[in-house]
Amino acid sequence: MRTGSPACPVCRLPIGRHERCACGWTLRTSWTVGEGNRSAFAAELASAQLSHDVRAAVRAGCDRDTIAPLLRGEPTRADWDQAEEHVAARTEPLQPVLTTAFASLAAGQVLALVEIGPQDITITRAAAADPDPGGPPAERRSQPWREVLPMLAADAEHLRYQLAGGLVGVDRAEISVRLAGWAEGLLAAFELPGDSVLVAVNRRPGWTLPVELIDHLRRCHPRLRAAADAGEVAPVLTRVLAEQPLHTSYGLLTAEVGRDGTIRLAPRPLFAQGDRARKTATVTVRCPPGGTHNDSVLAVVTGTRRLVGAWSVRLRPGVPVPVQAELAAPGLVRLISPAGARPDRRSLAQLEALAPERIDVRSSPVEIICLVELNGPQDAARRRRKLLAELFDLLAAELTVPAGIALLGYADHYAAGAADEHVVHGRWLGSPAEAQEALDALPDAASRWNRNAAPLEDALQEVARRCTQRPARGSRILVVVAGRPPHPAAVADVPRPAQRCPLGWDWTMYARRLDTVGIGVRLAVLDEPPGPQENPWRTLGLRVVAPLGAATASKLGEAMALVSPNPVRLPFPLADSSQE
């Protein structure tokens, strides 16, 4: 089409070979205008021109007084009212068009959305892949109308009027040439792949130049999908993207500790490729070593190791912790549990840098046998239990190898003024959590007790019996938390006279049995430091870690060689092997 070609006297569209213009004006007939009807023709043309201009002004929402100088004539109220009745344009919602287009995308293919608005033309690029978390849903680039068509007005209202059809004084042929060239060069200009799926949306349905640009795009790109929708594009695009299936799997990043202490980070599956929004999933983890007093990082990553979201939270040690998440949209995950998690804004590289290459771990299982005296002064009895509770929490968080914990509490044979043969209570070899449950279930401290002795010998007899029945699964450690020595096997002239054990158990015999059942490490926490003549503790081979008032769970853990005095923190949770 040549610029300067004859144009329709109403809308300024080049005539070409058409007999009737798109605006409705007759361009060619077999008859000629005679002398008698020239004035009628002129009046009809002036009316058509004014009607065209007023409709363009109404479509563009122009201020009547401001736009009046640009109109070809002086419209009446009736002209404005009639234009209001005739400017409604056909619309086609964008969302179903976009949904269909996204469904047609192949792996790696790009969708380009051409948004034709009243100020500019915006190209939004989205790929057949999950968007970058935390970033915009897609890449957007805009080009003002006056860069595409420099002949258009700089004034915003005048520009809207021209886009809506008020094009008197501009070369419509040149506009058509430029729009056709823009449509043809779209892919190259915006660096779009040749196989891109194109969707165009006219944000101003019925406006002349946006409609014409859509027509040029259709001719240049026959597979173009088009919509005419005045609504905001971004919310529609967000909704459509949210409904797309995942193009890659998502997992929760967990730490795996090798036998030699080496750390390997690996995602545990949460969502699979093809999953859609509103699906929930749960992964069970455990508090990592060093996590008792530190936050753990819950990081969701894609199958291509890209961070989707991260949270920091203090995990409960010693028990499986379910981590539940909801897929809100591709690239967006909402953490449901555990409670109290806070968003962590660090990058994946920063988070992974927190993980050490290795940590100190035991290479073999361990059995820990804890004996606790239940009676005695109320404050001491309470502090003994509290110390063991803290120890169980510490072991739950710090141990990276299988561990069985036995807890036996022993009361008094004569606490109520009468002999009681059943003084040992507790549980044999369970998890730290089960040991804590057994501790909570022990009988309350009695109000009366023998001040010079406690039935530690009964607890030692139970230990010897249990250890003899079953071979050790690993090294065995004995921990005694007490205040009084055991009952003697017979009444003798001892520094602190006490009644003999009513069951006849000889604690010295069981002291010798400790070696035969493989209990090599023997530790004690006593209410008070033992005197120089109090031999039972030394005879039992117990090393006093600290008096009760100074003892801590950390000191006990270090004495057992199970906890490092300077632990290396592991920020990621451990995968719960019991769920595999």
Coordinates of C-alpha atoms in Angstrom, one line a residue:
M1 CA 0.0 0.0 0.0
R2 CA 1.4 3.3 -1.1
T3 CA 1.4 6.3 1.2
G4 CA -0.6 9.2 -0.1
S5 CA -3.2 6.9 -1.6
P6 CA -6.9 8.1 -2.0
A7 CA -8.6 7.7 1.4
C8 CA -12.2 7.4 2.6
P9 CA -13.5 10.9 3.3
V10 CA -15.0 9.8 6.6
C11 CA -12.4 7.6 8.4
R12 CA -9.3 8.3 6.2
L13 CA -8.8 4.6 5.5
P14 CA -7.2 4.0 2.1
I15 CA -9.8 3.2 -0.5
G16 CA -8.1 0.4 -2.3
R17 CA -10.5 -1.6 -4.5
H18 CA -13.4 -1.7 -2.0
E19 CA -16.8 -0.3 -3.0
R20 CA -17.8 0.3 0.6
C21 CA -15.4 1.4 3.4
A22 CA -15.3 -0.5 6.7
C23 CA -16.8 2.6 8.4
G24 CA -19.9 2.2 6.2
W25 CA -19.3 5.0 3.7
T26 CA -20.0 4.1 0.1
L27 CA -16.8 4.6 -2.0
R28 CA -17.9 3.6 -5.5
T29 CA -21.2 3.4 -7.3
S30 CA -22.3 3.2 -10.9
W31 CA -24.0 6.5 -10.7
T32 CA -22.6 10.0 -10.5
V33 CA -23.7 12.9 -8.4
G34 CA -25.8 15.3 -10.4
E35 CA -26.1 19.1 -10.0
G36 CA -29.3 18.8 -8.1
N37 CA -28.1 16.6 -5.3
R38 CA -24.6 17.8 -4.6
S39 CA -25.7 19.8 -1.5
A40 CA -27.5 16.8 -0.2
F41 CA -24.4 14.7 -0.7
A42 CA -22.2 17.3 1.1
A43 CA -24.6 17.4 4.0
E44 CA -24.7 13.6 4.2
L45 CA -20.9 13.5 4.1
A46 CA -20.5 16.1 6.8
S47 CA -23.0 14.2 9.0
A48 CA -21.1 11.0 8.5
Q49 CA -17.8 12.7 9.3
L50 CA -19.1 14.3 12.5
S51 CA -20.7 11.1 13.6
H52 CA -17.5 9.2 13.0
D53 CA -15.5 11.8 15.0
V54 CA -17.9 11.9 17.9
R55 CA -18.0 8.1 18.1
A56 CA -14.2 8.1 18.2
A57 CA -14.2 10.7 21.0
V58 CA -16.8 8.7 23.0
R59 CA -14.8 5.5 22.6
A60 CA -11.7 7.2 23.8
G61 CA -13.5 8.8 26.8
C62 CA -12.4 12.3 25.7
D63 CA -13.5 15.4 27.4
R64 CA -16.1 17.0 25.1
D65 CA -14.8 20.6 25.4
T66 CA -11.2 19.6 25.0
I67 CA -11.7 17.5 22.0
A68 CA -14.2 19.8 20.3
P69 CA -11.6 21.6 18.1
L70 CA -10.6 18.3 16.5
L71 CA -14.1 17.4 15.5
R72 CA -15.4 18.0 11.9
G73 CA -18.4 20.0 12.9
E74 CA -20.3 21.0 16.0
P75 CA -22.1 18.1 17.6
T76 CA -25.4 18.5 19.4
R77 CA -26.4 16.7 22.6
A78 CA -28.3 14.2 20.4
D79 CA -25.1 13.5 18.4
W80 CA -23.3 12.6 21.7
D81 CA -26.2 10.5 22.9
Q82 CA -26.5 8.6 19.7
A83 CA -22.7 8.0 19.7
E84 CA -22.9 6.6 23.3
E85 CA -25.5 4.1 22.0
H86 CA -23.4 2.9 19.1
V87 CA -19.8 2.6 20.5
A88 CA -20.3 -0.7 22.3
A89 CA -17.8 -3.2 20.9
R90 CA -17.7 -7.0 20.9
T91 CA -15.4 -8.4 23.6
E92 CA -13.7 -11.8 24.0
P93 CA -12.4 -12.6 27.5
L94 CA -8.6 -13.1 27.8
Q95 CA -8.5 -15.9 30.4
P96 CA -9.9 -18.8 28.3
V97 CA -7.8 -17.7 25.3
L98 CA -4.6 -17.7 27.5
T99 CA -5.5 -21.0 29.1
T100 CA -5.8 -22.6 25.7
A101 CA -2.6 -21.1 24.6
F102 CA -0.7 -22.3 27.6
A103 CA -2.1 -25.8 27.2
S104 CA -0.6 -25.9 23.7
L105 CA 2.9 -25.0 24.8
A106 CA 5.6 -27.7 24.3
A107 CA 8.5 -28.1 26.6
G108 CA 10.8 -25.1 26.3
Q109 CA 8.4 -23.2 24.1
V110 CA 7.7 -19.5 24.7
L111 CA 4.3 -17.8 24.9
A112 CA 4.3 -14.1 24.0
L113 CA 1.4 -12.0 25.0
V114 CA 0.9 -8.8 23.0
E115 CA -1.1 -6.4 25.1
I116 CA -2.4 -3.5 23.1
G117 CA -3.3 -0.6 25.4
P118 CA -4.1 3.1 25.2
Q119 CA -0.6 4.3 25.8
D120 CA 1.7 1.6 24.7
I121 CA 2.1 -2.0 23.4
T122 CA 3.5 -4.4 26.0
I123 CA 5.0 -7.8 25.2
T124 CA 4.9 -10.3 28.1
R125 CA 7.1 -13.3 27.6
A126 CA 6.3 -16.6 29.5
A127 CA 7.8 -20.0 29.1
A128 CA 6.6 -23.5 29.4
A129 CA 8.4 -23.8 32.8
D130 CA 7.7 -22.7 36.3
P131 CA 8.4 -19.0 36.9
D132 CA 11.2 -17.8 39.0
P133 CA 10.1 -17.7 42.7
G134 CA 9.9 -14.3 44.2
G135 CA 10.1 -12.6 40.8
P136 CA 7.5 -11.4 38.3
P137 CA 5.4 -14.1 36.7
A138 CA 7.0 -13.3 33.3
E139 CA 9.3 -10.8 31.5
R140 CA 7.6 -7.6 30.3
R141 CA 8.7 -5.0 27.7
S142 CA 6.7 -2.0 26.6
Q143 CA 6.9 0.2 23.5
P144 CA 5.0 3.5 23.4
W145 CA 2.6 4.0 20.5
R146 CA 4.5 7.0 19.3
E147 CA 7.6 4.8 18.8
V148 CA 5.5 2.6 16.5
L149 CA 3.7 5.5 14.8
P150 CA 5.6 8.8 15.2
M151 CA 2.9 10.7 13.3
L152 CA 0.5 10.3 16.2
A153 CA -0.1 13.2 18.7
A154 CA 2.1 13.7 21.8
D155 CA -0.9 14.8 23.9
A156 CA -2.4 11.9 25.8
E157 CA -6.0 12.7 25.1
H158 CA -5.4 13.5 21.5
L159 CA -3.5 10.2 21.2
R160 CA -6.4 8.3 22.6
Y161 CA -8.8 10.0 20.2
Q162 CA -6.6 9.0 17.2
L163 CA -6.3 5.4 18.4
A164 CA -10.0 5.3 18.7
G165 CA -10.4 6.5 15.0
G166 CA -10.0 10.2 15.0
L167 CA -7.4 10.2 12.3
V168 CA -8.1 13.3 10.3
G169 CA -4.9 14.9 9.1
V170 CA -2.7 11.8 9.3
D171 CA -1.7 9.5 6.5
R172 CA -3.7 6.3 7.1
A173 CA -1.7 4.5 4.4
E174 CA 1.5 5.2 6.2
I175 CA 0.0 4.0 9.5
S176 CA -1.0 0.7 7.8
V177 CA 2.5 0.2 6.4
R178 CA 4.1 0.9 9.8
L179 CA 1.7 -1.4 11.7
A180 CA 2.2 -4.2 9.1
G181 CA 6.0 -3.8 9.5
W182 CA 5.8 -3.9 13.3
A183 CA 3.7 -7.0 13.2
E184 CA 6.1 -8.7 10.8
G185 CA 9.2 -7.8 12.8
L186 CA 7.6 -8.6 16.2
L187 CA 9.6 -11.8 16.9
A188 CA 13.0 -10.3 16.0
A189 CA 12.4 -7.0 17.7
F190 CA 11.5 -8.6 21.0
E191 CA 14.0 -11.5 20.7
L192 CA 11.3 -14.1 20.6
P193 CA 11.9 -17.6 19.3
G194 CA 10.5 -18.4 15.9
D195 CA 8.1 -21.1 17.3
S196 CA 6.7 -18.8 19.9
V197 CA 3.0 -19.1 20.6
L198 CA 1.4 -15.6 20.2
V199 CA -1.6 -14.2 22.0
A200 CA -2.8 -10.7 21.4
V201 CA -5.3 -8.8 23.6
N202 CA -6.9 -5.6 22.6
R203 CA -7.3 -3.7 25.8
R204 CA -9.6 -1.1 24.0
P205 CA -12.1 -3.2 22.1
G206 CA -13.5 -1.2 19.1
W207 CA -10.7 1.3 18.9
T208 CA -9.6 1.6 15.3
L209 CA -5.8 1.3 15.5
P210 CA -5.7 -1.6 18.0
V211 CA -8.2 -3.5 15.9
E212 CA -6.1 -2.8 12.8
L213 CA -2.9 -4.0 14.5
I214 CA -4.6 -7.2 15.5
D215 CA -5.5 -7.7 11.8
H216 CA -1.9 -7.2 10.8
L217 CA -0.7 -9.7 13.5
R218 CA -3.2 -12.3 12.2
R219 CA -1.9 -12.0 8.6
C220 CA 1.7 -12.2 9.7
H221 CA 1.2 -14.9 12.3
P222 CA -1.7 -17.2 11.3
R223 CA -1.7 -19.1 14.5
L224 CA -2.2 -16.0 16.6
R225 CA -4.9 -16.3 19.3
A226 CA -6.6 -13.0 20.0
A227 CA -8.9 -11.5 22.7
A228 CA -10.7 -8.2 23.2
D229 CA -10.8 -7.6 26.9
A230 CA -10.6 -4.2 28.7
G231 CA -9.6 -5.7 32.0
E232 CA -6.2 -5.7 33.6
V233 CA -3.9 -8.3 32.0
A234 CA -1.5 -9.0 35.0
P235 CA -4.2 -10.6 37.3
V236 CA -5.5 -12.8 34.5
L237 CA -2.0 -13.9 33.6
T238 CA -1.3 -14.6 37.3
R239 CA -4.4 -16.7 37.6
V240 CA -3.7 -18.7 34.4
L241 CA -0.1 -19.3 35.4
A242 CA -1.3 -20.5 38.9
E243 CA -3.4 -23.1 37.2
Q244 CA -0.6 -24.5 35.1
P245 CA 0.9 -27.9 36.0
L246 CA 4.4 -28.1 37.4
H247 CA 7.0 -28.6 34.7
T248 CA 9.5 -30.0 37.3
S249 CA 9.3 -31.7 40.6
Y250 CA 9.6 -29.9 44.0
G251 CA 11.3 -31.3 47.1
L252 CA 12.3 -30.3 50.6
L253 CA 16.1 -30.0 51.0
T254 CA 17.3 -32.4 53.7
A255 CA 20.7 -33.5 54.9
E256 CA 22.0 -37.0 54.8
V257 CA 24.9 -37.9 57.1
G258 CA 27.2 -40.6 55.9
R259 CA 28.9 -43.2 58.2
D260 CA 32.1 -41.1 58.1
G261 CA 30.2 -37.9 58.9
T262 CA 30.1 -36.5 55.4
I263 CA 27.1 -34.3 54.6
R264 CA 25.0 -34.7 51.4
L265 CA 22.1 -32.4 50.7
A266 CA 19.3 -34.0 48.8
P267 CA 15.6 -33.0 48.2
R268 CA 12.8 -35.2 49.6
P269 CA 9.9 -35.3 47.1
L270 CA 7.0 -33.0 47.8
F271 CA 5.3 -32.3 44.5
A272 CA 5.7 -34.2 41.2
Q273 CA 5.8 -32.9 37.7
G274 CA 2.3 -32.3 36.6
D275 CA 0.9 -31.4 40.0
R276 CA -1.4 -28.4 40.1
A277 CA -2.3 -25.6 42.6
R278 CA -4.0 -26.4 45.9
K279 CA -2.3 -29.8 46.2
T280 CA -0.8 -30.5 49.7
A281 CA 2.0 -32.8 50.6
T282 CA 3.9 -33.9 53.7
V283 CA 7.5 -34.8 54.3
T284 CA 8.7 -36.1 57.7
V285 CA 12.0 -34.9 59.0
R286 CA 14.0 -34.8 62.2
C287 CA 15.8 -32.1 64.1
P288 CA 19.5 -32.0 62.9
P289 CA 22.6 -32.1 65.1
G290 CA 23.0 -28.7 66.7
G291 CA 19.3 -28.0 66.1
T292 CA 18.3 -28.1 69.8
H293 CA 19.2 -24.4 70.3
N294 CA 19.3 -23.3 66.6
D295 CA 16.7 -22.8 63.9
S296 CA 16.6 -25.3 61.0
V297 CA 16.1 -24.2 57.4
L298 CA 13.1 -25.7 55.5
A299 CA 14.0 -25.0 51.8
V300 CA 11.8 -26.1 48.9
V301 CA 13.7 -26.6 45.7
T302 CA 12.9 -27.6 42.2
G303 CA 14.2 -30.8 40.5
T304 CA 16.8 -28.5 38.8
R305 CA 17.9 -27.3 42.2
R306 CA 16.3 -23.8 42.1
L307 CA 15.0 -22.3 45.3
V308 CA 11.2 -22.0 45.5
G309 CA 10.9 -20.9 49.1
A310 CA 12.6 -21.1 52.4
W311 CA 11.6 -20.8 56.1
S312 CA 13.5 -20.9 59.4
V313 CA 12.0 -22.7 62.4
R314 CA 13.0 -24.4 65.6
L315 CA 12.3 -28.1 65.3
R316 CA 11.3 -30.3 68.2
P317 CA 14.2 -32.8 68.9
G318 CA 13.8 -36.5 69.2
V319 CA 10.5 -37.0 67.3
P320 CA 9.5 -37.1 63.7
V321 CA 8.4 -33.7 62.5
P322 CA 5.9 -33.5 59.7
V323 CA 6.5 -30.7 57.2
Q324 CA 3.3 -30.0 55.3
A325 CA 3.2 -27.6 52.3
E326 CA 0.6 -26.5 49.8
L327 CA 1.4 -25.8 46.1
A328 CA -0.2 -22.3 45.7
A329 CA 1.0 -22.0 42.1
P330 CA 4.0 -23.0 40.0
G331 CA 6.9 -21.2 41.7
L332 CA 4.9 -20.5 44.9
V333 CA 4.7 -22.9 47.9
R334 CA 2.9 -22.1 51.2
L335 CA 4.2 -23.8 54.3
I336 CA 1.3 -25.1 56.5
S337 CA 3.3 -26.7 59.3
P338 CA 5.3 -26.8 61.5
A339 CA 3.9 -23.7 63.3
G340 CA 6.1 -20.7 64.0
A341 CA 8.1 -20.9 60.7
R342 CA 9.4 -17.5 59.4
P343 CA 10.3 -16.7 55.8
D344 CA 14.0 -16.9 55.1
R345 CA 15.1 -14.5 52.4
R346 CA 18.6 -15.8 51.8
S347 CA 19.5 -17.3 48.4
L348 CA 20.0 -21.0 47.9
A349 CA 23.7 -20.5 47.6
Q350 CA 23.8 -18.7 50.9
L351 CA 21.8 -21.4 52.6
E352 CA 23.8 -24.2 51.2
A353 CA 27.0 -22.5 52.3
L354 CA 25.8 -22.9 55.9
A355 CA 26.1 -26.7 55.7
P356 CA 29.5 -28.2 56.7
E357 CA 31.2 -30.7 54.6
R358 CA 31.2 -33.2 57.5
I359 CA 30.3 -33.5 61.2
D360 CA 31.7 -35.7 63.9
V361 CA 29.6 -38.8 64.3
R362 CA 29.8 -42.1 66.0
S363 CA 30.3 -44.9 63.5
S364 CA 28.5 -47.6 65.6
P365 CA 25.2 -47.8 67.6
V366 CA 25.1 -47.2 71.3
E367 CA 23.0 -48.3 74.2
I368 CA 22.7 -45.8 77.1
I369 CA 21.4 -47.1 80.4
C370 CA 20.2 -44.4 82.8
L371 CA 19.5 -45.1 86.5
V372 CA 17.9 -42.4 88.6
E373 CA 17.1 -42.3 92.3
L374 CA 13.5 -41.3 92.7
N375 CA 13.4 -40.3 96.4
G376 CA 15.4 -38.0 98.6
P377 CA 15.1 -34.3 99.2
Q378 CA 12.4 -32.9 97.0
D379 CA 14.6 -30.3 95.3
A380 CA 17.3 -32.9 94.5
A381 CA 14.7 -35.5 93.2
R382 CA 13.2 -32.8 90.9
R383 CA 16.6 -31.7 89.6
R384 CA 17.7 -35.3 88.8
R385 CA 14.7 -35.8 86.6
K386 CA 15.1 -32.4 85.0
L387 CA 18.7 -33.3 84.1
L388 CA 17.7 -36.5 82.4
A389 CA 14.9 -34.8 80.5
E390 CA 17.4 -32.3 79.1
L391 CA 19.8 -35.1 78.3
F392 CA 17.1 -37.0 76.3
D393 CA 16.3 -33.8 74.4
L394 CA 20.0 -33.3 73.6
L395 CA 20.5 -36.9 72.5
A396 CA 17.4 -36.7 70.3
A397 CA 18.9 -33.7 68.5
E398 CA 22.6 -34.6 68.4
L399 CA 22.8 -38.4 67.8
T400 CA 23.2 -39.4 64.2
V401 CA 23.4 -43.1 64.7
P402 CA 20.9 -45.6 66.2
A403 CA 20.7 -45.4 69.9
G404 CA 18.7 -47.3 72.5
I405 CA 18.0 -45.6 75.8
A406 CA 17.0 -47.5 78.9
L407 CA 15.6 -45.6 81.9
L408 CA 15.2 -47.2 85.3
G409 CA 14.1 -45.3 88.3
Y410 CA 14.4 -46.8 91.7
A411 CA 12.4 -45.9 94.8
D412 CA 12.8 -47.1 98.4
H413 CA 12.1 -50.5 100.0
Y414 CA 10.9 -48.8 103.2
A415 CA 9.6 -45.5 101.9
A416 CA 6.1 -46.1 103.4
G417 CA 7.3 -47.8 106.6
A418 CA 7.0 -51.3 105.2
A419 CA 9.1 -53.4 102.8
D420 CA 8.3 -53.0 99.1
E421 CA 10.0 -55.5 96.8
H422 CA 9.0 -53.7 93.6
V423 CA 11.1 -50.6 93.6
V424 CA 12.4 -50.5 90.0
H425 CA 10.3 -48.7 87.4
G426 CA 10.9 -47.6 83.8
R427 CA 11.5 -48.8 80.3
W428 CA 14.2 -50.7 78.5
L429 CA 15.9 -49.5 75.4
G430 CA 13.7 -47.1 73.4
S431 CA 14.1 -43.9 71.5
P432 CA 14.9 -40.6 73.3
A433 CA 11.2 -39.7 73.0
E434 CA 10.2 -43.0 74.6
A435 CA 12.8 -42.5 77.4
Q436 CA 11.2 -39.1 78.0
E437 CA 7.8 -40.7 78.2
A438 CA 9.1 -43.3 80.7
L439 CA 10.6 -40.5 82.8
D440 CA 7.3 -38.7 82.9
A441 CA 5.6 -41.9 84.0
L442 CA 7.9 -42.6 87.0
P443 CA 6.3 -42.5 90.5
D444 CA 6.5 -39.3 92.3
A445 CA 9.1 -38.8 95.0
A446 CA 8.1 -40.3 98.4
S447 CA 7.8 -38.1 101.5
R448 CA 9.8 -40.7 103.6
W449 CA 13.0 -42.5 102.7
N450 CA 16.1 -44.2 104.2
R451 CA 18.6 -41.4 104.5
N452 CA 21.7 -43.6 104.3
A453 CA 21.0 -45.9 101.4
A454 CA 18.8 -46.5 98.3
P455 CA 18.1 -49.7 96.4
L456 CA 20.6 -49.0 93.6
E457 CA 21.5 -52.7 93.9
D458 CA 18.0 -53.6 92.6
A459 CA 18.5 -51.4 89.6
L460 CA 21.9 -52.9 89.0
Q461 CA 20.4 -56.4 89.2
E462 CA 17.9 -55.5 86.6
V463 CA 20.6 -54.1 84.3
A464 CA 22.7 -57.2 84.6
R465 CA 19.7 -59.4 83.9
R466 CA 18.6 -57.4 80.9
C467 CA 22.1 -57.1 79.4
T468 CA 22.7 -60.9 79.9
Q469 CA 19.5 -61.8 78.1
R470 CA 20.4 -60.0 74.8
P471 CA 23.8 -59.2 73.3
A472 CA 24.7 -55.5 72.9
R473 CA 23.8 -53.8 69.6
G474 CA 26.7 -51.4 70.2
S475 CA 28.8 -50.0 73.0
R476 CA 27.0 -49.7 76.4
I477 CA 27.1 -46.7 78.6
L478 CA 25.9 -46.5 82.2
V479 CA 24.7 -43.2 83.7
V480 CA 23.7 -43.1 87.4
V481 CA 22.0 -40.0 88.8
A482 CA 21.7 -40.5 92.5
G483 CA 22.2 -39.2 96.0
R484 CA 22.6 -42.2 98.3
P485 CA 24.8 -45.3 98.0
P486 CA 23.3 -48.8 97.6
H487 CA 22.1 -51.0 100.5
P488 CA 24.8 -53.4 101.8
A489 CA 24.3 -57.1 101.2
A490 CA 24.7 -57.5 105.0
V491 CA 24.7 -55.2 108.0
A492 CA 28.3 -54.2 108.7
D493 CA 30.3 -51.6 110.5
V494 CA 30.2 -49.0 107.7
P495 CA 30.5 -45.2 107.9
R496 CA 26.8 -44.7 107.2
P497 CA 25.0 -47.7 108.7
A498 CA 22.0 -48.9 106.6
Q499 CA 19.6 -51.8 106.4
R500 CA 20.6 -54.7 104.2
C501 CA 18.8 -55.2 101.0
P502 CA 15.6 -57.1 101.8
L503 CA 16.0 -59.1 98.6
G504 CA 19.6 -60.0 99.3
W505 CA 21.1 -58.4 96.2
D506 CA 24.8 -57.8 96.5
W507 CA 25.7 -54.7 94.7
T508 CA 29.4 -55.7 94.6
M509 CA 28.6 -58.7 92.6
Y510 CA 26.7 -56.6 90.1
A511 CA 29.6 -54.2 90.0
R512 CA 31.8 -57.1 88.7
R513 CA 29.0 -58.1 86.2
L514 CA 29.2 -54.7 84.6
D515 CA 32.4 -55.7 82.9
T516 CA 31.1 -59.0 81.6
V517 CA 28.0 -57.4 80.0
G518 CA 30.1 -54.9 78.1
I519 CA 29.4 -51.7 80.1
G520 CA 32.7 -49.9 79.7
V521 CA 31.8 -46.3 80.2
R522 CA 30.2 -45.6 83.6
L523 CA 29.3 -42.1 84.7
A524 CA 27.6 -40.6 87.7
V525 CA 26.0 -37.3 88.8
L526 CA 25.7 -37.3 92.6
D527 CA 23.8 -34.9 94.8
E528 CA 27.0 -34.1 96.7
P529 CA 30.6 -35.0 96.0
P530 CA 31.4 -38.4 97.6
G531 CA 33.6 -38.5 100.7
P532 CA 37.0 -40.1 100.7
Q533 CA 35.7 -43.2 102.5
E534 CA 32.5 -43.7 100.4
N535 CA 33.8 -46.5 98.2
P536 CA 30.7 -47.8 96.4
W537 CA 30.9 -45.3 93.6
R538 CA 34.6 -46.1 92.9
T539 CA 34.0 -49.8 93.3
L540 CA 31.2 -49.5 90.7
G541 CA 33.8 -47.8 88.4
L542 CA 31.6 -44.7 88.1
R543 CA 33.3 -41.5 87.1
V544 CA 31.6 -38.5 88.7
V545 CA 31.0 -36.0 85.9
A546 CA 29.8 -33.2 88.2
P547 CA 27.8 -32.6 91.4
L548 CA 24.1 -32.3 90.6
G549 CA 24.1 -28.6 91.1
A550 CA 26.8 -28.1 88.4
A551 CA 25.8 -30.9 86.0
T552 CA 24.3 -30.2 82.6
A553 CA 23.1 -32.3 79.7
S554 CA 26.0 -31.1 77.6
K555 CA 28.6 -32.2 80.1
L556 CA 27.0 -35.6 80.3
G557 CA 26.9 -35.8 76.5
E558 CA 30.5 -34.9 76.2
A559 CA 31.5 -37.3 78.9
M560 CA 29.8 -40.1 77.0
A561 CA 31.7 -38.9 73.8
L562 CA 28.3 -38.5 72.1
V563 CA 28.2 -34.8 71.9
S564 CA 31.1 -32.5 70.7
P565 CA 32.0 -29.6 73.0
N566 CA 32.2 -27.5 69.9
P567 CA 29.5 -28.9 67.6
V568 CA 29.3 -28.0 64.0
R569 CA 25.9 -26.7 63.2
L570 CA 23.9 -28.5 60.5
P571 CA 21.1 -26.1 59.3
F572 CA 19.1 -28.5 57.3
P573 CA 16.8 -31.1 58.8
L574 CA 17.5 -34.8 58.6
A575 CA 15.3 -37.0 56.4
D576 CA 13.3 -39.4 58.7
S577 CA 14.5 -42.8 57.7
S578 CA 11.6 -44.5 59.5
Q579 CA 9.3 -43.1 56.8
E580 CA 11.1 -44.8 53.9

